[in-house]
Short mmCIF file of C-alpha atoms and ligand atoms in Angstrom, two decimals:
data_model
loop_
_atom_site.label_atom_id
_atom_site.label_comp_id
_atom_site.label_asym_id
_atom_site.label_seq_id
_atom_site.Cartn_x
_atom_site.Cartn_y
_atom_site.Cartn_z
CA UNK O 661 -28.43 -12.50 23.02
CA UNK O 662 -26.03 -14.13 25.27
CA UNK O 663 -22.39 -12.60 25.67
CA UNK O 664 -20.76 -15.36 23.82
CA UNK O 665 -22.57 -13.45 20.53
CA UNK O 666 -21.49 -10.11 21.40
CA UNK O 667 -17.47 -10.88 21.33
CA UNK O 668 -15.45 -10.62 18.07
CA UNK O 669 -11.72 -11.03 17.67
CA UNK O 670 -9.72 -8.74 15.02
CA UNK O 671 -6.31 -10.13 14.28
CA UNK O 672 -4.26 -7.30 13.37
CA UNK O 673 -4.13 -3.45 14.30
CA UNK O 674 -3.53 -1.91 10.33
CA UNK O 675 -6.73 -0.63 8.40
CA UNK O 676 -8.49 -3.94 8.05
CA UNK O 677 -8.10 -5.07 11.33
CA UNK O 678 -9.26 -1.13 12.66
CA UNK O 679 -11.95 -1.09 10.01
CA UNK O 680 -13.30 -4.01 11.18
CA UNK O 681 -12.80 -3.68 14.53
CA UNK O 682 -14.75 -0.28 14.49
CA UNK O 683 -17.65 -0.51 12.70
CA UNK O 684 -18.62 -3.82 14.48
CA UNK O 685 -17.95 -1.76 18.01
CA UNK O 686 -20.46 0.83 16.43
CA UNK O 687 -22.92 -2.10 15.65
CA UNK O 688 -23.03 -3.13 19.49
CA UNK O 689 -19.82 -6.37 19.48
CA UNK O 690 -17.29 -6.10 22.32
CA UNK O 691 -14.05 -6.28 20.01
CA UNK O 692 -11.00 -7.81 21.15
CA UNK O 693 -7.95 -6.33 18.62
CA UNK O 694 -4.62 -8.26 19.11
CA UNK O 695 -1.51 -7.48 16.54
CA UNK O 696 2.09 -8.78 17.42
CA UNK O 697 3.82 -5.42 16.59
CA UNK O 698 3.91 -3.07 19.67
CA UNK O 699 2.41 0.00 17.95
CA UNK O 700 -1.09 -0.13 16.23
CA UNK O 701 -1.86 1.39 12.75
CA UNK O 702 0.20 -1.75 10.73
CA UNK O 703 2.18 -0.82 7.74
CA UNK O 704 0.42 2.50 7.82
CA UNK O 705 2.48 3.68 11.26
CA UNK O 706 4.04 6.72 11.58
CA UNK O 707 6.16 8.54 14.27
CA UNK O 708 8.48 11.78 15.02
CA UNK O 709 12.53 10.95 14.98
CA UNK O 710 15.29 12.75 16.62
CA UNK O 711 15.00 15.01 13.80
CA UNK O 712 11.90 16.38 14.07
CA UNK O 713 9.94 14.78 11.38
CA UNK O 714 7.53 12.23 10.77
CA UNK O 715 8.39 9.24 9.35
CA UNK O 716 6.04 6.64 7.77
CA UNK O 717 8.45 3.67 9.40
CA UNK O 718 6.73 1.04 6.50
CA UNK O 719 7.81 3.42 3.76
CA UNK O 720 5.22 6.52 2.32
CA UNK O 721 2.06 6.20 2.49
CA UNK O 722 0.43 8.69 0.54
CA UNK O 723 -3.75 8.30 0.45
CA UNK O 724 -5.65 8.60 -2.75
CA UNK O 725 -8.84 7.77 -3.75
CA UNK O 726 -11.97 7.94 -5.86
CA UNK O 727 -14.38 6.82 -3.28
CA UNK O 728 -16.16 9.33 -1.60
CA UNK O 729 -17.64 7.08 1.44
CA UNK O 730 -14.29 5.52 2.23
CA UNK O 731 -13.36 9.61 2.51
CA UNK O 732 -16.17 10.11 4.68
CA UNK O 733 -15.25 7.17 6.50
CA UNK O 734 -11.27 8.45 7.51
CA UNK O 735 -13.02 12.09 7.79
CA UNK O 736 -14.53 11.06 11.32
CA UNK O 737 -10.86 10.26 12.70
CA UNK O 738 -8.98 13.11 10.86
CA UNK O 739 -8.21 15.98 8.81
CA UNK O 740 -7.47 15.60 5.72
CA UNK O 741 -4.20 17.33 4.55
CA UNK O 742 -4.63 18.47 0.04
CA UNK O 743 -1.75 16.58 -1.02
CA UNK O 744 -0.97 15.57 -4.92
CA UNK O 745 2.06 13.26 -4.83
CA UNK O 746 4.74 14.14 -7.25
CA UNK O 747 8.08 12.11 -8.08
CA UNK O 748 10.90 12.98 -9.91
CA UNK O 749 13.33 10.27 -11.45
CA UNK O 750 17.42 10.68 -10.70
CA UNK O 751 18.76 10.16 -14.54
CA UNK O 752 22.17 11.82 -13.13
CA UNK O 753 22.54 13.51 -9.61
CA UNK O 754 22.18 16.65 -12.41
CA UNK O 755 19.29 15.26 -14.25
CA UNK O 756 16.06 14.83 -12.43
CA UNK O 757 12.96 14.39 -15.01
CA UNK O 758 9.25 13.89 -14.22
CA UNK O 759 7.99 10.43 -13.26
CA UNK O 760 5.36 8.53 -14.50
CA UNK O 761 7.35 9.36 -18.16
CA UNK O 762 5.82 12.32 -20.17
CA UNK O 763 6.61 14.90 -22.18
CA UNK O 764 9.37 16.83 -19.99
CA UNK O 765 10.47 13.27 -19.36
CA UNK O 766 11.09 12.21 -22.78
CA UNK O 767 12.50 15.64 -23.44
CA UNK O 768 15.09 16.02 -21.50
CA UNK O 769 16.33 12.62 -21.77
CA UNK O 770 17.08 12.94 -25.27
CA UNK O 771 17.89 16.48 -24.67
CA UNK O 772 15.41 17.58 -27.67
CA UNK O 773 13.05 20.29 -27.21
CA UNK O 774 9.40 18.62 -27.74
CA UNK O 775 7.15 22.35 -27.67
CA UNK O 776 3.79 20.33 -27.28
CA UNK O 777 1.89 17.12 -26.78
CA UNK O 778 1.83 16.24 -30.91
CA UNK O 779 5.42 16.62 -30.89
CA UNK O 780 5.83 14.25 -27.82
CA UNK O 781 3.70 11.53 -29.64
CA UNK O 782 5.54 12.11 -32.34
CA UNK O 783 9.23 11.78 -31.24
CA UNK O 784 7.97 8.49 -29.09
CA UNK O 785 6.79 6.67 -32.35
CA UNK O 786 10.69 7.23 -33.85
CA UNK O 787 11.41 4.99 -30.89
CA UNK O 788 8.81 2.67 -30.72
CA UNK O 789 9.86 -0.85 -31.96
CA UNK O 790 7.65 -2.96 -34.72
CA UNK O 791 6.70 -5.57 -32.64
CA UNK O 792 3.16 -6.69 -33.45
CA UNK O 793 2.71 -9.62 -31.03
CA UNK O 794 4.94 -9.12 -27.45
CA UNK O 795 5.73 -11.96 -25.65
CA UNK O 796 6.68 -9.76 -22.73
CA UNK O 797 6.85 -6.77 -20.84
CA UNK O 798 10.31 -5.96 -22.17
CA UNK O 799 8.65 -6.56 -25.86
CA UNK O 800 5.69 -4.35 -25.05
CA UNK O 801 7.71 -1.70 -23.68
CA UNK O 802 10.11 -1.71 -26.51
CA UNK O 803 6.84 -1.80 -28.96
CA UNK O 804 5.48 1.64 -27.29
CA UNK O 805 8.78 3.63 -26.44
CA UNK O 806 12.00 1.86 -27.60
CA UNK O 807 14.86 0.66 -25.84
CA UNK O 808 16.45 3.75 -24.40
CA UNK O 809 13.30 4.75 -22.45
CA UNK O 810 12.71 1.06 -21.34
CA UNK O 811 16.47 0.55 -19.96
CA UNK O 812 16.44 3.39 -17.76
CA UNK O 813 12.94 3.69 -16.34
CA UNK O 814 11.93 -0.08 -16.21
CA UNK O 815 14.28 -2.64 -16.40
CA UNK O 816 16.77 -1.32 -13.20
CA UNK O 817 13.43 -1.20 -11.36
CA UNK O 818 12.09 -4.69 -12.08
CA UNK O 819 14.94 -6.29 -11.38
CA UNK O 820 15.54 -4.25 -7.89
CA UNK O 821 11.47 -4.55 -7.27
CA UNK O 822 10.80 -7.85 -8.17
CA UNK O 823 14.47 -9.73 -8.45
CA UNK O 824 13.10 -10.60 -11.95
CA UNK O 825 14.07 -9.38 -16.25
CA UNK O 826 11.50 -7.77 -18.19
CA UNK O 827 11.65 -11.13 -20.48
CA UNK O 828 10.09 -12.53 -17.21
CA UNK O 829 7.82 -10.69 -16.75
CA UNK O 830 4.06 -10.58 -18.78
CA UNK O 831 3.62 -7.50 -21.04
CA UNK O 832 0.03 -7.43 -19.04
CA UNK O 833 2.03 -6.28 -16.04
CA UNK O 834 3.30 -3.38 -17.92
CA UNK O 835 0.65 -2.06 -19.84
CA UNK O 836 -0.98 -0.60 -16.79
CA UNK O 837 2.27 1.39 -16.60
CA UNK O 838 1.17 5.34 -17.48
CA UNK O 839 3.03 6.48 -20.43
CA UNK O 840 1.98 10.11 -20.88
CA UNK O 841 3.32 12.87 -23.83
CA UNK O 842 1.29 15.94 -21.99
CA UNK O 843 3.02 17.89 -19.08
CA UNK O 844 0.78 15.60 -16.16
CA UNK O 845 2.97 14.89 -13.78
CA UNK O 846 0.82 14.34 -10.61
CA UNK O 847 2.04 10.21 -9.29
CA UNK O 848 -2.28 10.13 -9.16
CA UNK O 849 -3.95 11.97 -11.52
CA UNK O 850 -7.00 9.94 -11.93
CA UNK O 851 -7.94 10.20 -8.67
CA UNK O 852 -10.50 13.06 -7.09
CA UNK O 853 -9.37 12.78 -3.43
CA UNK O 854 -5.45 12.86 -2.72
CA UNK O 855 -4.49 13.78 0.81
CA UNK O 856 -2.44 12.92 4.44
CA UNK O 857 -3.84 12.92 7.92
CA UNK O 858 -2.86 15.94 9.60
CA UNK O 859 -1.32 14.62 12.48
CA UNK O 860 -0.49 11.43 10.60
CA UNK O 861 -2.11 8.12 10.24
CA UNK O 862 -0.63 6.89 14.16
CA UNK O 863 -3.10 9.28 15.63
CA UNK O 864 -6.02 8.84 13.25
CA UNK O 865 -5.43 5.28 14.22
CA UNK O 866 -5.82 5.90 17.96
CA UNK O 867 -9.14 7.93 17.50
CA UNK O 868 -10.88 4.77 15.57
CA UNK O 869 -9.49 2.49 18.37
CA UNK O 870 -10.60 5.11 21.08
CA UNK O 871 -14.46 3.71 21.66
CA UNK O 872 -15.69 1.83 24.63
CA UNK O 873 -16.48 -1.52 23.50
CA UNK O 874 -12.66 -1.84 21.64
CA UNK O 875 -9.89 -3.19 23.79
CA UNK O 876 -6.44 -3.60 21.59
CA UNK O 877 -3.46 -5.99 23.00
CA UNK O 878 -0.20 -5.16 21.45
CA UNK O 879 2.58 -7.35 21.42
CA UNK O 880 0.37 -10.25 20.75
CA UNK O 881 0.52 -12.71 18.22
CA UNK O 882 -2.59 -15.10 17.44
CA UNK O 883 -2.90 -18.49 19.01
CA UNK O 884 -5.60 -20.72 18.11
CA UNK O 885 -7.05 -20.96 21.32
CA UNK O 886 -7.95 -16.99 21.27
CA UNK O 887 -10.52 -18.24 19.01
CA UNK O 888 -12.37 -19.98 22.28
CA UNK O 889 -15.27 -17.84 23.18
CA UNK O 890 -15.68 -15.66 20.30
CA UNK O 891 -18.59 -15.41 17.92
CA UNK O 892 -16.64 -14.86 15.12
CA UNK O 893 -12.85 -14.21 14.09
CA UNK O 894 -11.86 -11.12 11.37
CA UNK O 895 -7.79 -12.13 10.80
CA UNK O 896 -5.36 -10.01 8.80
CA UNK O 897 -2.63 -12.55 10.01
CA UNK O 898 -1.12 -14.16 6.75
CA UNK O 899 -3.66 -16.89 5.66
CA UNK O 900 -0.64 -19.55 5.16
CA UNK O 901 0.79 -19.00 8.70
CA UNK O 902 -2.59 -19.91 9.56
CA UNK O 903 -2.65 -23.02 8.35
CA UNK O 904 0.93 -23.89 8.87
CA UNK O 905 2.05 -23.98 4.68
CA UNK O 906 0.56 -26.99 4.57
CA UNK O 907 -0.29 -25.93 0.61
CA UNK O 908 3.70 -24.50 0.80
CA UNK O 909 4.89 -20.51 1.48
CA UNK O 910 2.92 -17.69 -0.02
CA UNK O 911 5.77 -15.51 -1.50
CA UNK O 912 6.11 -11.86 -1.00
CA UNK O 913 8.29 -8.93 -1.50
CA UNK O 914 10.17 -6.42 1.30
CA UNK O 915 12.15 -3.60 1.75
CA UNK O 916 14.73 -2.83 4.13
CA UNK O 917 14.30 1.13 5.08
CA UNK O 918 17.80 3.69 5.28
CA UNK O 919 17.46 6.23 7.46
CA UNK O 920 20.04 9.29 7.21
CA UNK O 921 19.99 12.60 8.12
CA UNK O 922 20.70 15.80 5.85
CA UNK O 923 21.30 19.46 7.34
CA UNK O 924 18.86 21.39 6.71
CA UNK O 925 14.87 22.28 7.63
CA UNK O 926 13.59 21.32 4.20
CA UNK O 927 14.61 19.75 1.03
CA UNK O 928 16.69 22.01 -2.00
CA UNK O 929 14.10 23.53 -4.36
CA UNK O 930 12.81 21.37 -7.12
CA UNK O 931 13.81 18.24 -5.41
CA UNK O 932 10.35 16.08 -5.03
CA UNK O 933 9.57 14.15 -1.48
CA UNK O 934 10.26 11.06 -3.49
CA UNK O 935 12.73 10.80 -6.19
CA UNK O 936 13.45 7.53 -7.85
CA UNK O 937 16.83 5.94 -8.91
CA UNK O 938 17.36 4.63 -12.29
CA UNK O 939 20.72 3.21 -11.40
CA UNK O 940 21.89 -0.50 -10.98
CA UNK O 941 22.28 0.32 -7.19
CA UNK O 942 20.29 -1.63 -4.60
CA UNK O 943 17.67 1.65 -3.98
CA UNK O 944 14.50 1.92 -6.14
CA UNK O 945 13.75 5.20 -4.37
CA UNK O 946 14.55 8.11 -1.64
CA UNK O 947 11.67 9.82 0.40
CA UNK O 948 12.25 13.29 2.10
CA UNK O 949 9.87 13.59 4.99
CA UNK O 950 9.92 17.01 5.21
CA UNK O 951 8.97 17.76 1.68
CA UNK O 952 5.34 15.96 3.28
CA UNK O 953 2.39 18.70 4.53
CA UNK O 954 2.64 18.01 8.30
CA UNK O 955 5.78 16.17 8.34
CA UNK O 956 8.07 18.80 9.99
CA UNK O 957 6.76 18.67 13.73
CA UNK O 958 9.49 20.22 15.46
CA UNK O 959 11.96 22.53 14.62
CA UNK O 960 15.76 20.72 14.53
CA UNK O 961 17.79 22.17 11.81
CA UNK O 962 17.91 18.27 10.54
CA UNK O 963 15.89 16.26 8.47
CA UNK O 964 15.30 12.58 7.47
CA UNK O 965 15.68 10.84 4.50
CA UNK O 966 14.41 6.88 3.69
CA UNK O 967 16.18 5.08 0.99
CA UNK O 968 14.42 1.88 0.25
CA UNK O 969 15.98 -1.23 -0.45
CA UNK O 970 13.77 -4.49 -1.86
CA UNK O 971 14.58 -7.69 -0.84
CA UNK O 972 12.87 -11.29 -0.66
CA UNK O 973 11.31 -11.64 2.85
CA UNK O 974 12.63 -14.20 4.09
CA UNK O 975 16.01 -11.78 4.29
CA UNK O 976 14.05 -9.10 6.23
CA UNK O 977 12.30 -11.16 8.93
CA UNK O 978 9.65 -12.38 7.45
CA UNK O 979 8.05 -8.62 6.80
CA UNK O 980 5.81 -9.23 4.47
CA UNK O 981 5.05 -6.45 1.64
CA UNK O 982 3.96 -7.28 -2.19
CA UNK O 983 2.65 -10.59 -2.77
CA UNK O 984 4.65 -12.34 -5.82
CA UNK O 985 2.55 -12.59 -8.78
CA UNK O 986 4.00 -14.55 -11.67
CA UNK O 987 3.11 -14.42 -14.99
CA UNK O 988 1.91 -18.25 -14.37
CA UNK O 989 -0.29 -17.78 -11.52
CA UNK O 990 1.44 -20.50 -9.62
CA UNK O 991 1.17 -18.38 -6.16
CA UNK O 992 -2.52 -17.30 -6.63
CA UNK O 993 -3.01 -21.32 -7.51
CA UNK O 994 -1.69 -21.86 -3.75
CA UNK O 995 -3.33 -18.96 -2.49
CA UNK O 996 -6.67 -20.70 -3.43
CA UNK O 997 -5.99 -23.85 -1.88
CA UNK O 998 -5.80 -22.00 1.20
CA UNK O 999 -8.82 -20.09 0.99
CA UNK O 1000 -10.81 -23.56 -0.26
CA UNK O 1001 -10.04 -24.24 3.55
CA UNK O 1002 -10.79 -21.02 4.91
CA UNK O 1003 -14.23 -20.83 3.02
CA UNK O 1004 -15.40 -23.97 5.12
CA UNK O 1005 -14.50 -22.83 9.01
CA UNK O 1006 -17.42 -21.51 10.60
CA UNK O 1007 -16.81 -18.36 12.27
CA UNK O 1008 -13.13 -16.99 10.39
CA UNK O 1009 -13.06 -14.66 7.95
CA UNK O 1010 -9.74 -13.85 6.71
CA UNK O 1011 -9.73 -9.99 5.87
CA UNK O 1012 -6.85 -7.43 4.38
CA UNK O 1013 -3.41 -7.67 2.37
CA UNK O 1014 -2.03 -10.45 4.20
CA UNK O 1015 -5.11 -12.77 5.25
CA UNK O 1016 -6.00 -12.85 1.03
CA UNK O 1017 -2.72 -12.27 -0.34
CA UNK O 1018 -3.35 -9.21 -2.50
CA UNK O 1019 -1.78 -5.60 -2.90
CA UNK O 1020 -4.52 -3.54 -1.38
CA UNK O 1021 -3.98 0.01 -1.16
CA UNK O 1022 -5.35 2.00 2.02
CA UNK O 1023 -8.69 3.06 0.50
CA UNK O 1024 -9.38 -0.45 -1.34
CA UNK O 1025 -8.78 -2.33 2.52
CA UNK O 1026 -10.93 0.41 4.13
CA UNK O 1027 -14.06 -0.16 1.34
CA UNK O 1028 -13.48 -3.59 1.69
CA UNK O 1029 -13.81 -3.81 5.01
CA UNK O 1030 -16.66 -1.81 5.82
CA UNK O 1031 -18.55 -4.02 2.88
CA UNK O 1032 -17.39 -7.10 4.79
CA UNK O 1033 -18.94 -5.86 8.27
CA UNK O 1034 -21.91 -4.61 6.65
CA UNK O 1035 -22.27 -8.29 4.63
CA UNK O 1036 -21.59 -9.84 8.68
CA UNK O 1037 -24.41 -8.08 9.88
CA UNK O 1038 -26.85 -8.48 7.86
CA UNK O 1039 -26.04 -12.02 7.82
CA UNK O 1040 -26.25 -12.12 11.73
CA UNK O 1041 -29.59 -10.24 11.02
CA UNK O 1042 -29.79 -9.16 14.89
CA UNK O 1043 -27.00 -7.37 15.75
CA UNK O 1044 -26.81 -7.51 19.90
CA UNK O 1045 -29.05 -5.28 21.75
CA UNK O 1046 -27.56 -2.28 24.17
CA UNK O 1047 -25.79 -0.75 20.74
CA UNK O 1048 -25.84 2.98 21.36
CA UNK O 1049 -25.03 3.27 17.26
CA UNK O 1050 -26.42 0.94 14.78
CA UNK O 1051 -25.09 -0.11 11.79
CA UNK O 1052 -27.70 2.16 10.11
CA UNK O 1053 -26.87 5.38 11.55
CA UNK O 1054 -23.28 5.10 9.22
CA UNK O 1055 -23.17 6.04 5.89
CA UNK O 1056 -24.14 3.46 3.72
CA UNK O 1057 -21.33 1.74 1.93
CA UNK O 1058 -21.53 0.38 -1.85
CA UNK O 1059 -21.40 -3.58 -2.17
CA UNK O 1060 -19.12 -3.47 -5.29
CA UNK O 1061 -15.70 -2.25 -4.69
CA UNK O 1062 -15.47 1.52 -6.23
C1 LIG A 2115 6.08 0.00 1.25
C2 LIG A 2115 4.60 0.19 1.14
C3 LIG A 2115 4.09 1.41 0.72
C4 LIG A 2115 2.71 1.60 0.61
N1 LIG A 2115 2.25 2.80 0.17
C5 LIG A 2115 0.92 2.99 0.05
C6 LIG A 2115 0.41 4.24 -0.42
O1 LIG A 2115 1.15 5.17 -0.73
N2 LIG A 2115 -0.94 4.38 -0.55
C7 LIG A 2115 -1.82 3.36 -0.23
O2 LIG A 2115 -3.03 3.55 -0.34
N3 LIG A 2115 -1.36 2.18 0.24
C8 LIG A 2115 -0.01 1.96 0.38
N4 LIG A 2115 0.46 0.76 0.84
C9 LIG A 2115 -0.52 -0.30 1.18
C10 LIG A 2115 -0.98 -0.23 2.65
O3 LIG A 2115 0.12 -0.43 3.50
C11 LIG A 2115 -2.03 -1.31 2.86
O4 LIG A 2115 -3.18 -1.02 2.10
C12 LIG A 2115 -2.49 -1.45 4.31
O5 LIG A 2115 -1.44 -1.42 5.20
C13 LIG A 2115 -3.21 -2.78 4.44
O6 LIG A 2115 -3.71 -2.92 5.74
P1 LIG A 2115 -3.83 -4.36 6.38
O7 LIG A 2115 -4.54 -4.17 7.66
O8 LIG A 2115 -4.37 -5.31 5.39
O9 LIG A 2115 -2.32 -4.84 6.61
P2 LIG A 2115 -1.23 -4.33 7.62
O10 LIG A 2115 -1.15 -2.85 7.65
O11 LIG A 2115 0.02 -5.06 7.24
O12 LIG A 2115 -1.74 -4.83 9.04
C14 LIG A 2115 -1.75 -6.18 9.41
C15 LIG A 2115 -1.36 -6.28 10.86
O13 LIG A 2115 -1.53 -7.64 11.29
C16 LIG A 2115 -0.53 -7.94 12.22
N5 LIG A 2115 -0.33 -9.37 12.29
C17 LIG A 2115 0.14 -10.19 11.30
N6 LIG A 2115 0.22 -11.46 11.75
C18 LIG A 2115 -0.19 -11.45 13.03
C19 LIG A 2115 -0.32 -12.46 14.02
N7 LIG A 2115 -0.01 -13.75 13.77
N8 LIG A 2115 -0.77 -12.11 15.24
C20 LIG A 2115 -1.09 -10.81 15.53
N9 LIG A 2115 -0.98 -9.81 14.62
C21 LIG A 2115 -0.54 -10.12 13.38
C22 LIG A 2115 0.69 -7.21 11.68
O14 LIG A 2115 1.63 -6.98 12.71
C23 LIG A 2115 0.10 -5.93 11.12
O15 LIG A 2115 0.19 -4.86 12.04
C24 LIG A 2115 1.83 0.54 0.94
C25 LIG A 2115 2.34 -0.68 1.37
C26 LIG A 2115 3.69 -0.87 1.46
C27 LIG A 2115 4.22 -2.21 1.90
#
């Protein structure tokens, strides 16, 4: 095995890029890990502000999964914090009701008591709309719980998420939506494993870096030419970057993050760490960082608070967040094209949210990626001698996503 074999390059310092990076380390590669930011951890970084608190600067990032191994995985490089995400909606400043909907929700809205889950179901068919075929998400929502419901939890959202009418949008979108009439009011409830990293995700981050055959280069941004010498290339870069938009710009959405600061150690009782706005305002939501486990490090008498505006990304510096996915396809058609061209270089493999131009939360790019290193070595069936741990001696990790 000559050196040349033993080198991999890892564009980009977030999970897929540290995943990657990692595991192959583990399997005996000397990894090169460059990202153009000058902190590691991508959109998953956190730090402690002036006031004491730590502040997830690419908006909350709250971990939840049903996949044991990927637990396992983050388990090595952390301790796991219980947390059950909760979010309240703002209907007034004096009105904050349980979000996704359910039976408080619908309650209180209408102001009519609703004693149990029958009642619930019942009061929501009075609203529901006979629509038998909807042509859209507005038509579906309308078909399941009427107009009043729809206008205050949906429609100011789309159009501040996603610049875009519920008429736009496909009622496919929206039926993945939760619409619940018993008390649930946990953001996750379907999943088993729901927690934070203790000393947040920065310094998990550090430990999976922290192994002798990873070197990481911040402040770097890809060039071709880094490509010279390396066996093989894992890139979370975006994949039409890469290739110049030749096939034209992948769309995606941003946000541009608020900072303030509020008096006070921790939020008022009852107020959720997130609460979302249901107003025509330019906010879809407002995180307090020190209703968090773990998030008040020091003591300041101050606290932080992160509204979040969405924009297009060309008007926040090209940050790229949620890929654009119209009801036509017409980006994923491009997409494609792009990885057409990908699929034939020898030695690339484009890897996380960015490099295929999907959402991907945490636990999907961590499963993902260990299946994609495990897929790379068994195709390079000898992994380099002098590895002090093998592939095998880490869990084993399913081949179909979980
Ligand atoms: C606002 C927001 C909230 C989220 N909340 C959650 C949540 O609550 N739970 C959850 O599970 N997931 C959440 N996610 C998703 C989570 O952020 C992603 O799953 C995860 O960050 C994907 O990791 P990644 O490595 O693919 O991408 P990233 O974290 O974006 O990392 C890619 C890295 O590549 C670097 N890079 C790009 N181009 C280049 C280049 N040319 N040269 C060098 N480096 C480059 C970037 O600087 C970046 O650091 C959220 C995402 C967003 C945007």
């Amino acid at each position: 095995m000559t050196s040349w074999d033993r080198r991999i390059l890892v564009v980009g310092a977030g999970f897929a890029g540290a995943v990657h990076a990692r595991a192959l380390a583990e399997a005996g590669y000397e990894v090169d890990v460059i990202d153009q930011r000058p902190h590691i951890a991508g959109n998953a970084f956190d730090s402690v502000d002036d006031n004491g608190v730590r502040v997830h600067r690419y908006g909350p990032h709250l971990f939840h999964t049903n996949n044991e191994r990927v637990v396992d995985w983050m388990a090595r490089f952390t301790t796991l914090v219980p947390y059950e995400h909760k979010v309240l909606a703002e209907v007034t400043p004096q009105l904050l009701v349980p979000l996704p909907v359910n039976r408080r929700t619908i309650a209180e809205v209408f102001g009519t008591p609703l004693p149990d889950e029958a009642a619930a179901r019942a009061f929501l068919d009075t609203l529901a709309e006979p629509i038998d075929a909807p042509a859209n998400a507005a038509e579906y929502l309308y078909s399941r719980i009427g107009r009043r419901l729809t206008d205050l939890f949906f429609r100011p959202y789309t159009r501040k998420m996603w610049a875009m009418d519920l008429e736009e949008m496909s009622a496919a979108v929206v039926q993945r939506i939760p619409l619940r009439t018993d008390d649930e009011d946990r953001y996750f409830p379907n999943d088993r494993f729901q927690f934070l990293p203790a000393d947040g995700y920065t310094a998990m981050f550090e430990r999976i870096f922290d192994h002798p055959r990873i070197r990481v280069s911040l402040s770097t941004s890809f060039a071709p030419a880094m490509r010279r010498g390396m066996a093989h290339c894992f890139n979370s870069m975006p994949i039409d970057t890469y290739y110049g938009d030749r096939f034209g710009p992948l769309p995606y959405r941003s946000i541009r993050f608020h900072h303030a600061t509020e008096q006070g150690e921790t939020a008022p009782a009852g107020r959720a760490a997130t609460v979302n706005f249901t107003d025509a305002g330019p906010f879809t939501r407002e995180t307090d960082w020190s209703a968090l486990p773990h998030h008040r490090v020091l003591p300041t008498g101050r606290r932080t608070l992160t509204r979040e505006e969405p924009c297009d990304y060309r008007d926040n510096g090209f940050e790229r967040y949620y890929p654009v996915k119209t009801s036509d396809g017409r980006y994923d058609a491009i997409y494609r094209q792009y990885k057409a061209l990908a699929d034939r270089e020898e030695g690339l493999t484009f890897i996380g949210r960015c490099g295929t131009y999907q959402y991907l939360d945490m636990h999907q790019v961590i499963n993902q990626s260990l299946m994609g290193v495990a897929s790379f070595l068994a195709a390079a069936s000898d992994a380099p001698s002098g590895s002090s741990a093998s592939a095998s001696s880490e869990p084993s990790y399913q081949t179909q996503p979980g």
